[in-house]
PDB file of C-alpha atoms (C1' of nucleotides) in Angstrom:
ATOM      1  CA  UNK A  19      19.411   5.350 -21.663  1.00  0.00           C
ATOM      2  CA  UNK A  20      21.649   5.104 -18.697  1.00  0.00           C
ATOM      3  CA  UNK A  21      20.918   1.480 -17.622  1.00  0.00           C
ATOM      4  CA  UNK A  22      20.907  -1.575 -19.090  1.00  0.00           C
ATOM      5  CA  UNK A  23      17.919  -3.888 -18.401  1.00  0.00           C
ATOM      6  CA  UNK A  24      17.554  -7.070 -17.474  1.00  0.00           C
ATOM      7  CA  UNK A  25      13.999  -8.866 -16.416  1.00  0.00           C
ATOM      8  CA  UNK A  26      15.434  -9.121 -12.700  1.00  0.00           C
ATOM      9  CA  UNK A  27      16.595  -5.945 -12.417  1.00  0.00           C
ATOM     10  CA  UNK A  28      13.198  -4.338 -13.834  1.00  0.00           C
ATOM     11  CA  UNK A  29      11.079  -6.418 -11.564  1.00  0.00           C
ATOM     12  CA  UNK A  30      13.711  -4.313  -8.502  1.00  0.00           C
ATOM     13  CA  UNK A  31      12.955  -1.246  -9.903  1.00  0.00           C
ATOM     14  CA  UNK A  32       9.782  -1.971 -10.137  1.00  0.00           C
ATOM     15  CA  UNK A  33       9.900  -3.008  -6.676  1.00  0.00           C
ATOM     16  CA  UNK A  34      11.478  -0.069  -5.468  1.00  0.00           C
ATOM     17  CA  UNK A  35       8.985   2.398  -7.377  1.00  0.00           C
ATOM     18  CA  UNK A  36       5.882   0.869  -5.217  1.00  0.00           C
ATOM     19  CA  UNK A  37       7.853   1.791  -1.871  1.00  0.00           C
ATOM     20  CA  UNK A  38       7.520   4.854  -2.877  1.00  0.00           C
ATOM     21  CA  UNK A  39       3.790   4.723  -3.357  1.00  0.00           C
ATOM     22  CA  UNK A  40       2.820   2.425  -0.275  1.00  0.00           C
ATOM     23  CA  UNK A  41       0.751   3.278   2.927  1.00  0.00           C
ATOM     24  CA  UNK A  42      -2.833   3.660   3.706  1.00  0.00           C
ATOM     25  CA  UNK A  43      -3.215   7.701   2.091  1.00  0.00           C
ATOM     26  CA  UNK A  44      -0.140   8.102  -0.740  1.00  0.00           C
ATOM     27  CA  UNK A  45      -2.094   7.331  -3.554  1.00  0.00           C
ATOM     28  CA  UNK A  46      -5.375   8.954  -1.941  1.00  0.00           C
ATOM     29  CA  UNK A  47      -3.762  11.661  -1.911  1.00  0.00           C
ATOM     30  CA  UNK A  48      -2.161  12.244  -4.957  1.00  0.00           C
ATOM     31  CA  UNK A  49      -5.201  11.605  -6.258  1.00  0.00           C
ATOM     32  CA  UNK A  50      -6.215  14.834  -5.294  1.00  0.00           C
ATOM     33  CA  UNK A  51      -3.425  16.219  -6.911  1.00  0.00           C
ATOM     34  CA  UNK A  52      -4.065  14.623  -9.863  1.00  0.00           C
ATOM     35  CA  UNK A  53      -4.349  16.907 -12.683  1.00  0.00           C
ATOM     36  CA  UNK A  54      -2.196  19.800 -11.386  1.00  0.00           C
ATOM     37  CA  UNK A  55      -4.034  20.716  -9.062  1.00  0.00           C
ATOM     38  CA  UNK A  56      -2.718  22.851  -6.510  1.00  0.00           C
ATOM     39  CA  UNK A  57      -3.970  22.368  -2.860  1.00  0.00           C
ATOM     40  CA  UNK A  58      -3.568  23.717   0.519  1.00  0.00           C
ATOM     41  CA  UNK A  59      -3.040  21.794   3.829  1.00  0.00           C
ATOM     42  CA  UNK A  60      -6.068  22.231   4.682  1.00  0.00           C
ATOM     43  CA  UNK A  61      -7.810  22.231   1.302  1.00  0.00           C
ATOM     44  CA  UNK A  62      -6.367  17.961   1.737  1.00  0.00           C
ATOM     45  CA  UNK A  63      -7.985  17.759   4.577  1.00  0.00           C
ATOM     46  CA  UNK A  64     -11.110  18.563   3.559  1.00  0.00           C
ATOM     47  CA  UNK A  65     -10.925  16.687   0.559  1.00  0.00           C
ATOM     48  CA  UNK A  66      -9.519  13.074   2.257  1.00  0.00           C
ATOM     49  CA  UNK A  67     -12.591  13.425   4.996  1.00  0.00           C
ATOM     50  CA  UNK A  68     -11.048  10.111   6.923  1.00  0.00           C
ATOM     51  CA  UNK A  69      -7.651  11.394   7.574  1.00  0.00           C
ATOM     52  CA  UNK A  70      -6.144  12.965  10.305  1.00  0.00           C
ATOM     53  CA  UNK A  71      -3.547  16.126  10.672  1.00  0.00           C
ATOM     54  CA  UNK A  72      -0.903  13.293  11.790  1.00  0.00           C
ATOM     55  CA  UNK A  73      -0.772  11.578   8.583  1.00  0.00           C
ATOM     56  CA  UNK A  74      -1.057  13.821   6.043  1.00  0.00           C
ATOM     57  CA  UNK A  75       1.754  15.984   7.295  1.00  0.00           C
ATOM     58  CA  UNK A  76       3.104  12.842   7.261  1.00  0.00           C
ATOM     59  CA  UNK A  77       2.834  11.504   4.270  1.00  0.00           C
ATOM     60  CA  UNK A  78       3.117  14.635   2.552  1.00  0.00           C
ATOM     61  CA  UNK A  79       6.726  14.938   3.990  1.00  0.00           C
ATOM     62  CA  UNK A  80       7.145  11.741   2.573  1.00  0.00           C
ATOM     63  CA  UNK A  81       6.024  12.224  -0.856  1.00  0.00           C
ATOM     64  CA  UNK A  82       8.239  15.545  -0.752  1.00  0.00           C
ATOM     65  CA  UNK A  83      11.294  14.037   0.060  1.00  0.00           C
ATOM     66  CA  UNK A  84      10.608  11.623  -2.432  1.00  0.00           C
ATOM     67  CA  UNK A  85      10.482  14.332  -5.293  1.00  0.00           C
ATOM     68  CA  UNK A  86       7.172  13.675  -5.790  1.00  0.00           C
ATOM     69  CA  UNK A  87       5.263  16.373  -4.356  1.00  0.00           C
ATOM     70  CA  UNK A  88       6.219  20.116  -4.127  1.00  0.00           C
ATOM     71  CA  UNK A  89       5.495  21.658  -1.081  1.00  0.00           C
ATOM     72  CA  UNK A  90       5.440  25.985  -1.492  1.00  0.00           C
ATOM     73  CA  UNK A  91       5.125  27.842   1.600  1.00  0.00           C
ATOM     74  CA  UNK A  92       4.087  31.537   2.056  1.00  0.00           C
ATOM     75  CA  UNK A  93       6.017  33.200   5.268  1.00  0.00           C
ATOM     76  CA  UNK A  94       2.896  35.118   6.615  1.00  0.00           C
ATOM     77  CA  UNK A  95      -0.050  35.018   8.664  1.00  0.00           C
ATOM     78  CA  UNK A  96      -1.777  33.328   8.521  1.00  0.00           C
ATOM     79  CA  UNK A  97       0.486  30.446   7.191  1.00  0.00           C
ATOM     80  CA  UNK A  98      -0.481  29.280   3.821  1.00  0.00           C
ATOM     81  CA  UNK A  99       1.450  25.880   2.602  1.00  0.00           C
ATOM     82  CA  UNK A 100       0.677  24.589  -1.514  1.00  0.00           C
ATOM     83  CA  UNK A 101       1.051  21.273  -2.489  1.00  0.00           C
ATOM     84  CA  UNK A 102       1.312  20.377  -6.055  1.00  0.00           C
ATOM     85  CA  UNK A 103       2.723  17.810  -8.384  1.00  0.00           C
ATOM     86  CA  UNK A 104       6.589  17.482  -9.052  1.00  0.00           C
ATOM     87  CA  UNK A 105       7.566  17.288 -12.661  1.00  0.00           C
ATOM     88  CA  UNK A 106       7.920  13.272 -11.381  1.00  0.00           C
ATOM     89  CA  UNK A 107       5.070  13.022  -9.879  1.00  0.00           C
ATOM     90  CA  UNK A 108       3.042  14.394 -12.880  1.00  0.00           C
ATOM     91  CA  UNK A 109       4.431  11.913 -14.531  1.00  0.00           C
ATOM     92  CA  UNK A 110       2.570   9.247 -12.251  1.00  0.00           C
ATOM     93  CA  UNK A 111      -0.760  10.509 -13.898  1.00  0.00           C
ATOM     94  CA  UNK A 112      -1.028   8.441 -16.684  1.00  0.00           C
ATOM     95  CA  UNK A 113      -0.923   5.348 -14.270  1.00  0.00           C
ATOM     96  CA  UNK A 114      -2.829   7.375 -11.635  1.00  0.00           C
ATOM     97  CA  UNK A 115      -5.631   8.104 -14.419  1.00  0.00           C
ATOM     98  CA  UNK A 116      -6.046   4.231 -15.236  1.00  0.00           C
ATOM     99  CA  UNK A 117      -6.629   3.582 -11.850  1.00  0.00           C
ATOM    100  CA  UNK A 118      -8.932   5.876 -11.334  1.00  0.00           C
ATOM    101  CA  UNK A 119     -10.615   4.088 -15.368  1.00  0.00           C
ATOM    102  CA  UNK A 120     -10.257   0.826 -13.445  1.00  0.00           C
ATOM    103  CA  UNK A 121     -12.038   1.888 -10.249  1.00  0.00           C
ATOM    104  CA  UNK A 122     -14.962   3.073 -12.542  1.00  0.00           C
ATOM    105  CA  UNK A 123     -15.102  -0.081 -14.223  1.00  0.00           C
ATOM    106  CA  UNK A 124     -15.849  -1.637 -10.702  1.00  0.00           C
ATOM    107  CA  UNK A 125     -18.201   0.722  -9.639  1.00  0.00           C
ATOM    108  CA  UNK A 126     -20.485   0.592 -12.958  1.00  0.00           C
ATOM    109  CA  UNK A 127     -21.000  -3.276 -12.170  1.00  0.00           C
TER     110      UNK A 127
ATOM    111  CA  UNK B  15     -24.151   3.097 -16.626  1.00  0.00           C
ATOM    112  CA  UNK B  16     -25.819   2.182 -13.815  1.00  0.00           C
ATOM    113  CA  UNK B  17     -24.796   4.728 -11.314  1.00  0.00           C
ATOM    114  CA  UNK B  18     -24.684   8.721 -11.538  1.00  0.00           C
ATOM    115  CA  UNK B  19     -21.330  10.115 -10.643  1.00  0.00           C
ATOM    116  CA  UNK B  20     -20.270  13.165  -8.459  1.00  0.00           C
ATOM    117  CA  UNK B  21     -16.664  14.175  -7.356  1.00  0.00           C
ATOM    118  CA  UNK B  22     -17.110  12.647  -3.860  1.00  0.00           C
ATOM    119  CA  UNK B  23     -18.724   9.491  -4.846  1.00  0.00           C
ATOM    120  CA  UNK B  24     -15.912   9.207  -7.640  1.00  0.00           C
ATOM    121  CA  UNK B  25     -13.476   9.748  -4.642  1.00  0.00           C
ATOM    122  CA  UNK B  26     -14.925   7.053  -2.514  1.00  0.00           C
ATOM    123  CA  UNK B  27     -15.061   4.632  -4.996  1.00  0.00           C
ATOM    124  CA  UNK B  28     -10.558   5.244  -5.876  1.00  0.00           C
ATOM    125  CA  UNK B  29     -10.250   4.896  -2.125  1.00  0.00           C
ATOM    126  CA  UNK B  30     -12.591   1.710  -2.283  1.00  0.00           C
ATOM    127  CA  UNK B  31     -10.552   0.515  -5.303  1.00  0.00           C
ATOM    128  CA  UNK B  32      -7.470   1.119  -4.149  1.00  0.00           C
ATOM    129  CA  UNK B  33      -7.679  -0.427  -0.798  1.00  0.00           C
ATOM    130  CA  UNK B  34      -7.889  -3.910  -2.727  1.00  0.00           C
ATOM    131  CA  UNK B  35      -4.461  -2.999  -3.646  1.00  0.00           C
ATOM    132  CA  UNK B  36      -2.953  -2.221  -0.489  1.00  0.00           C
ATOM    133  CA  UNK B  37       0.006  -3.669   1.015  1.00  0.00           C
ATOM    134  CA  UNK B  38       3.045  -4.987   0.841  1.00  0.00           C
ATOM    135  CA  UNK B  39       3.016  -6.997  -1.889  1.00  0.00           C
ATOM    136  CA  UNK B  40       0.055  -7.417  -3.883  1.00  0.00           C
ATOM    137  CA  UNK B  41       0.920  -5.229  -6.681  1.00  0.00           C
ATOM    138  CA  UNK B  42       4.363  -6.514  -6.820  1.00  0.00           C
ATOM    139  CA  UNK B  43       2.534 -10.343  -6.940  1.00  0.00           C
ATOM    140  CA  UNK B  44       0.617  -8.743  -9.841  1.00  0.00           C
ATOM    141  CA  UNK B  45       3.571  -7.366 -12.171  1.00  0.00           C
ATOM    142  CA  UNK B  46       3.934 -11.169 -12.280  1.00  0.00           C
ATOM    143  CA  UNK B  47       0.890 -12.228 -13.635  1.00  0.00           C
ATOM    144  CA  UNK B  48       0.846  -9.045 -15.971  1.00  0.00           C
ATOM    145  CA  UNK B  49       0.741  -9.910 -19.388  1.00  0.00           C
ATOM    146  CA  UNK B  50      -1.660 -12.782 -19.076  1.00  0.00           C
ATOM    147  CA  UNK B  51       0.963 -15.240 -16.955  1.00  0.00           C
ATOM    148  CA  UNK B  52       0.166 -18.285 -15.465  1.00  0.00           C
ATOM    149  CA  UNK B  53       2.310 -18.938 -12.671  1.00  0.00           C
ATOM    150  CA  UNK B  54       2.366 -21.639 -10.043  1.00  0.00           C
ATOM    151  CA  UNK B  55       2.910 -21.373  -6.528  1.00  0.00           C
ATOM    152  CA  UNK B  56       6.403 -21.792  -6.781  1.00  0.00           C
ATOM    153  CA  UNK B  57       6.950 -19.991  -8.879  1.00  0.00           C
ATOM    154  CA  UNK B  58       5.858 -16.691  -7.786  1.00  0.00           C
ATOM    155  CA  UNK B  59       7.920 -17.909  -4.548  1.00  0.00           C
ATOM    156  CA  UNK B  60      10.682 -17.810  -6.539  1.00  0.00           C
ATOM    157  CA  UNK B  61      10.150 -14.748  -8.653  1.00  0.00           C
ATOM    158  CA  UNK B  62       9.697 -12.325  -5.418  1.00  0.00           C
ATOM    159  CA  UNK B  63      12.998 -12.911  -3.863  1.00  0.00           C
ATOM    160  CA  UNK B  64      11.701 -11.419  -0.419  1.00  0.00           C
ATOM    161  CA  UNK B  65       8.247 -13.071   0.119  1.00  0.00           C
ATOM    162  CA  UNK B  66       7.501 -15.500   2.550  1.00  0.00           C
ATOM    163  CA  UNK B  67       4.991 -18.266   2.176  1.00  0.00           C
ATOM    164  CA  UNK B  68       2.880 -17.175   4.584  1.00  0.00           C
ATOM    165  CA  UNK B  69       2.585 -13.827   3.022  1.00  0.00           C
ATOM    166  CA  UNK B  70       2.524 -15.154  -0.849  1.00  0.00           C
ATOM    167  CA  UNK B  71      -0.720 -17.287   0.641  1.00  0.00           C
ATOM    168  CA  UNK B  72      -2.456 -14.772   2.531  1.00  0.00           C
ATOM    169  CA  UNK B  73      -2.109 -12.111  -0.612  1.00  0.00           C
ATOM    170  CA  UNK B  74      -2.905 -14.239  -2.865  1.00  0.00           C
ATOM    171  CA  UNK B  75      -5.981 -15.845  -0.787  1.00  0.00           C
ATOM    172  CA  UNK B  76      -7.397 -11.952  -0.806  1.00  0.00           C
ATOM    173  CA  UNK B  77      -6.615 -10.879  -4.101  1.00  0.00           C
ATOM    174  CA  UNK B  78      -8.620 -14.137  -5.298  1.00  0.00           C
ATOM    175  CA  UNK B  79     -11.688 -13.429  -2.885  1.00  0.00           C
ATOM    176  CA  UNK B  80     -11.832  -9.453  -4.276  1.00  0.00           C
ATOM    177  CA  UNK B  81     -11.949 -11.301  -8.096  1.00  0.00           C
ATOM    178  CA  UNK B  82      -8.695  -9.828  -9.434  1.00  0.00           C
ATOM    179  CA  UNK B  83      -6.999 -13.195  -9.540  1.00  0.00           C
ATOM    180  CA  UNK B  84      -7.979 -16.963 -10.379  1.00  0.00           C
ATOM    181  CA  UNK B  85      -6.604 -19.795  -8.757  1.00  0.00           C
ATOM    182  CA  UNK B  86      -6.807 -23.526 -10.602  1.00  0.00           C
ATOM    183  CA  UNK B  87      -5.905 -26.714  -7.948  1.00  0.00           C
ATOM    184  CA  UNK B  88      -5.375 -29.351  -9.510  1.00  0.00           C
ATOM    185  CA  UNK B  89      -5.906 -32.734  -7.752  1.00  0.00           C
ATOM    186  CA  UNK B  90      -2.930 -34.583  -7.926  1.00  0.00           C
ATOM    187  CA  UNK B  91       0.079 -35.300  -6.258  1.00  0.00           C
ATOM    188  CA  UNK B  92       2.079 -33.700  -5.711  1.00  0.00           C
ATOM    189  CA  UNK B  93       0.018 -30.807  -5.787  1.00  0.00           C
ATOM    190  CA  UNK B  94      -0.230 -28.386  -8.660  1.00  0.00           C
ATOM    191  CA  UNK B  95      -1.796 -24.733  -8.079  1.00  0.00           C
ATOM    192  CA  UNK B  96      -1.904 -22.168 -10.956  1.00  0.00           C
ATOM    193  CA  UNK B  97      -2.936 -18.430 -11.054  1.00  0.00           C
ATOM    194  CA  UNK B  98      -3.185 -16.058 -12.832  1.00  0.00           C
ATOM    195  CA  UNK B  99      -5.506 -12.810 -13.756  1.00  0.00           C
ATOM    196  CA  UNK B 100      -8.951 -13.004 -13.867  1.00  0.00           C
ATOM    197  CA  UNK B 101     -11.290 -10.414 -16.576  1.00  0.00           C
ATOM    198  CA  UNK B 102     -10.920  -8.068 -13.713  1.00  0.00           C
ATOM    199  CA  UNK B 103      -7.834  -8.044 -12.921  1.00  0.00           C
ATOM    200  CA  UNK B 104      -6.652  -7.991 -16.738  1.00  0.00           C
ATOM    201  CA  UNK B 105      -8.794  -4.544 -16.636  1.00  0.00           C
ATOM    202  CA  UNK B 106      -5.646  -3.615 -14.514  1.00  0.00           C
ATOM    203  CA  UNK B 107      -2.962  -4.320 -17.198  1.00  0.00           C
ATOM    204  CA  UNK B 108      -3.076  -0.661 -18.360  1.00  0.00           C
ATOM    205  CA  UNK B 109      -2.636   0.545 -14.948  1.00  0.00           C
ATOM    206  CA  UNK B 110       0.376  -2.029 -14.021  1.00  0.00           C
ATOM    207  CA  UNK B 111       1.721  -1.091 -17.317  1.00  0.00           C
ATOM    208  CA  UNK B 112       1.578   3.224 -16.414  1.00  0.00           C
ATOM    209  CA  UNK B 113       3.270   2.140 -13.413  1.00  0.00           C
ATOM    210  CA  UNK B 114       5.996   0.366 -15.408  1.00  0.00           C
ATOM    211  CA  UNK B 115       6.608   2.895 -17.457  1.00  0.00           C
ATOM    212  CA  UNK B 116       6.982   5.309 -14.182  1.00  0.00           C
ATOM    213  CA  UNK B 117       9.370   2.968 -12.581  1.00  0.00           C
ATOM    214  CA  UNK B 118      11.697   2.948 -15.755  1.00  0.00           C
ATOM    215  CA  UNK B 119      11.696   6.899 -15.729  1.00  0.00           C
ATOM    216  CA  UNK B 120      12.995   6.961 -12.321  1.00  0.00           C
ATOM    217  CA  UNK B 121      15.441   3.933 -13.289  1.00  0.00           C
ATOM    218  CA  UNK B 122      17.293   5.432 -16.016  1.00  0.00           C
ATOM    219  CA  UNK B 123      17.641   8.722 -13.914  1.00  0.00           C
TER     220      UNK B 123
ATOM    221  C1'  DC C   6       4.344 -28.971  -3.788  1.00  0.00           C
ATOM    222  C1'  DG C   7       1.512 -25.898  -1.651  1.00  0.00           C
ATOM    223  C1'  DG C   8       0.028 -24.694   1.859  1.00  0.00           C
ATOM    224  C1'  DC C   9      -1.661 -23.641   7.259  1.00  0.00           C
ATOM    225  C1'  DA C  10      -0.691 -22.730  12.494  1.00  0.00           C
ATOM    226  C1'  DT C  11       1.608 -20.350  15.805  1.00  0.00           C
ATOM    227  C1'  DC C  12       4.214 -16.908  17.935  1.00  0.00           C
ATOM    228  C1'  DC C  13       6.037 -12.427  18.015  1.00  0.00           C
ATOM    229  C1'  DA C  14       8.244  -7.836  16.789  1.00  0.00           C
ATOM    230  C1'  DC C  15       7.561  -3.822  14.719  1.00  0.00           C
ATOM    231  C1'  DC C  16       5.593   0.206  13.009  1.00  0.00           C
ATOM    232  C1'  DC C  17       1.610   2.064  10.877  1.00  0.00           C
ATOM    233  C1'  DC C  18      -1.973   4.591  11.861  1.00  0.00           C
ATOM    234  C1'  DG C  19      -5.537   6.821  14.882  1.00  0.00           C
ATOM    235  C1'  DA C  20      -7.000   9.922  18.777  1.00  0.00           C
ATOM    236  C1'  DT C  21      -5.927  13.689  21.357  1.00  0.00           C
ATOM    237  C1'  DA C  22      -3.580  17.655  22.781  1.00  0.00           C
ATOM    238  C1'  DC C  23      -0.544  21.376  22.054  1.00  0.00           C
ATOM    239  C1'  DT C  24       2.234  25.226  19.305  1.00  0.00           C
ATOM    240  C1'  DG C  25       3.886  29.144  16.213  1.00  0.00           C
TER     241       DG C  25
ATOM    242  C1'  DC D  27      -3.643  27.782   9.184  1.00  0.00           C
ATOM    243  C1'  DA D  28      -0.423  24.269   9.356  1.00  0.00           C
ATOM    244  C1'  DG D  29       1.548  21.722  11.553  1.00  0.00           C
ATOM    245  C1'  DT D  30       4.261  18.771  15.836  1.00  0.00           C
ATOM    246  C1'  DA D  31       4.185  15.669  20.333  1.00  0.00           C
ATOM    247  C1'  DT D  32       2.767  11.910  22.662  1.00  0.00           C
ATOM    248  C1'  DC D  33       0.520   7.741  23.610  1.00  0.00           C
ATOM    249  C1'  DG D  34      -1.332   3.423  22.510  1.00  0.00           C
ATOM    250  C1'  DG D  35      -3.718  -0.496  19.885  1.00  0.00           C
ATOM    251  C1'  DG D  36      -3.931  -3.404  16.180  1.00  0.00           C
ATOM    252  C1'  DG D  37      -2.715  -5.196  12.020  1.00  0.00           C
ATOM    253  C1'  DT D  38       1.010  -6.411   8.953  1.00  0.00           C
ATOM    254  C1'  DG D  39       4.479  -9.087   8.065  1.00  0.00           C
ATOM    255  C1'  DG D  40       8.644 -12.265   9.487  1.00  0.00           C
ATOM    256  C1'  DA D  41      10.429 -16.933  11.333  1.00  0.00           C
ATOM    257  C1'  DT D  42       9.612 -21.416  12.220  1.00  0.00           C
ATOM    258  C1'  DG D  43       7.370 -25.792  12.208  1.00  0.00           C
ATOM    259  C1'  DC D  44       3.854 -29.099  10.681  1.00  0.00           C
ATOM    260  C1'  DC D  45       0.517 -31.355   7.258  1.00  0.00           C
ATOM    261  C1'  DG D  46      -1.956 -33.629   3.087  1.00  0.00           C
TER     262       DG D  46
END
DNA sequence: CGGCATCCACCCCGATACTG
DNA sequence: CAGTATCGGGGTGGATGCCG
């Protein structure tokens, strides 16, 4: 443990972790990720039906530079980009998975 | 279980879901009621250092009308306002808590 | 104390078009 | 296939002031 913790300084972390996960698609789309999966561009695109090019190259970016998702391109051509979970962002799937419990739990009633 | 489940409906309803979470800071207004909290006005002012009123209102006026928190007025003066989760939004706890436990990864790293 | 009203800046996101 | 460029509207969120 390389912190000490304190209630304010958890609720900042805390904090900062949802900044990370904000916006209209993040969570979306690392829901389709979910599960280590491995997707192409336009496997996403396909998969999100309301998004557009714009901002899922944009929020993948995003999530990359965050450490979150690994992006693996293939020089050739066609180009062919995979996007898969970072080590970090796999370990979002226990929170992503009760979500995804809770979200059931709403659409049985 | 009263509906039948396929990948895309199970998609639609996490997008559904999670647009009741959306924004700035309704999640963050929820790690304060985790755990069964009843806070007042006040003091959920007080606990999110960067909310304004307007914003603490507004949130918490649309988290109470999609059912994932209660809100108790009562009638004196001066005022006194209490909320805290409702059965639904409890059903979040294990989520909230996932998230937690993601935040405190990326803290002690 | 616990709001609401107003005004306003920003930037998020969408639509469209273009490129390697 | 996998993006980027550009433009523009609208909604989100901030500051301030007022009210019961």
């Amino acid at each position: 443990m390389s912190k000490r913790y304190t209630p304010v300084s958890a609720a900042a972390d805390v904090e900062a972790a949802l900044r990370l996960l904000e916006g209209r698609w993040k969570l979306v789309i690392l829901f389709h990720l979910f599960g280590g999966k491995v997707l192409r561009f336009s496997d996403l695109e396909r998969a999100i039906p309301g998004i557009t090019q714009k901002m899922l190259g944009q929020q993948l970016k995003a999530l990359e530079a965050d450490g979150i998702v690994h992006r693996q391109a293939y020089p050739q051509v066609p180009p062919k980009v995979e996007y898969r979970l970072t080590i970090w962002g796999q370990a979002l799937c226990p929170a992503l998975d009760a979500i995804l419990k809770w979200a059931d739990q709403r659409a049985e009633a």
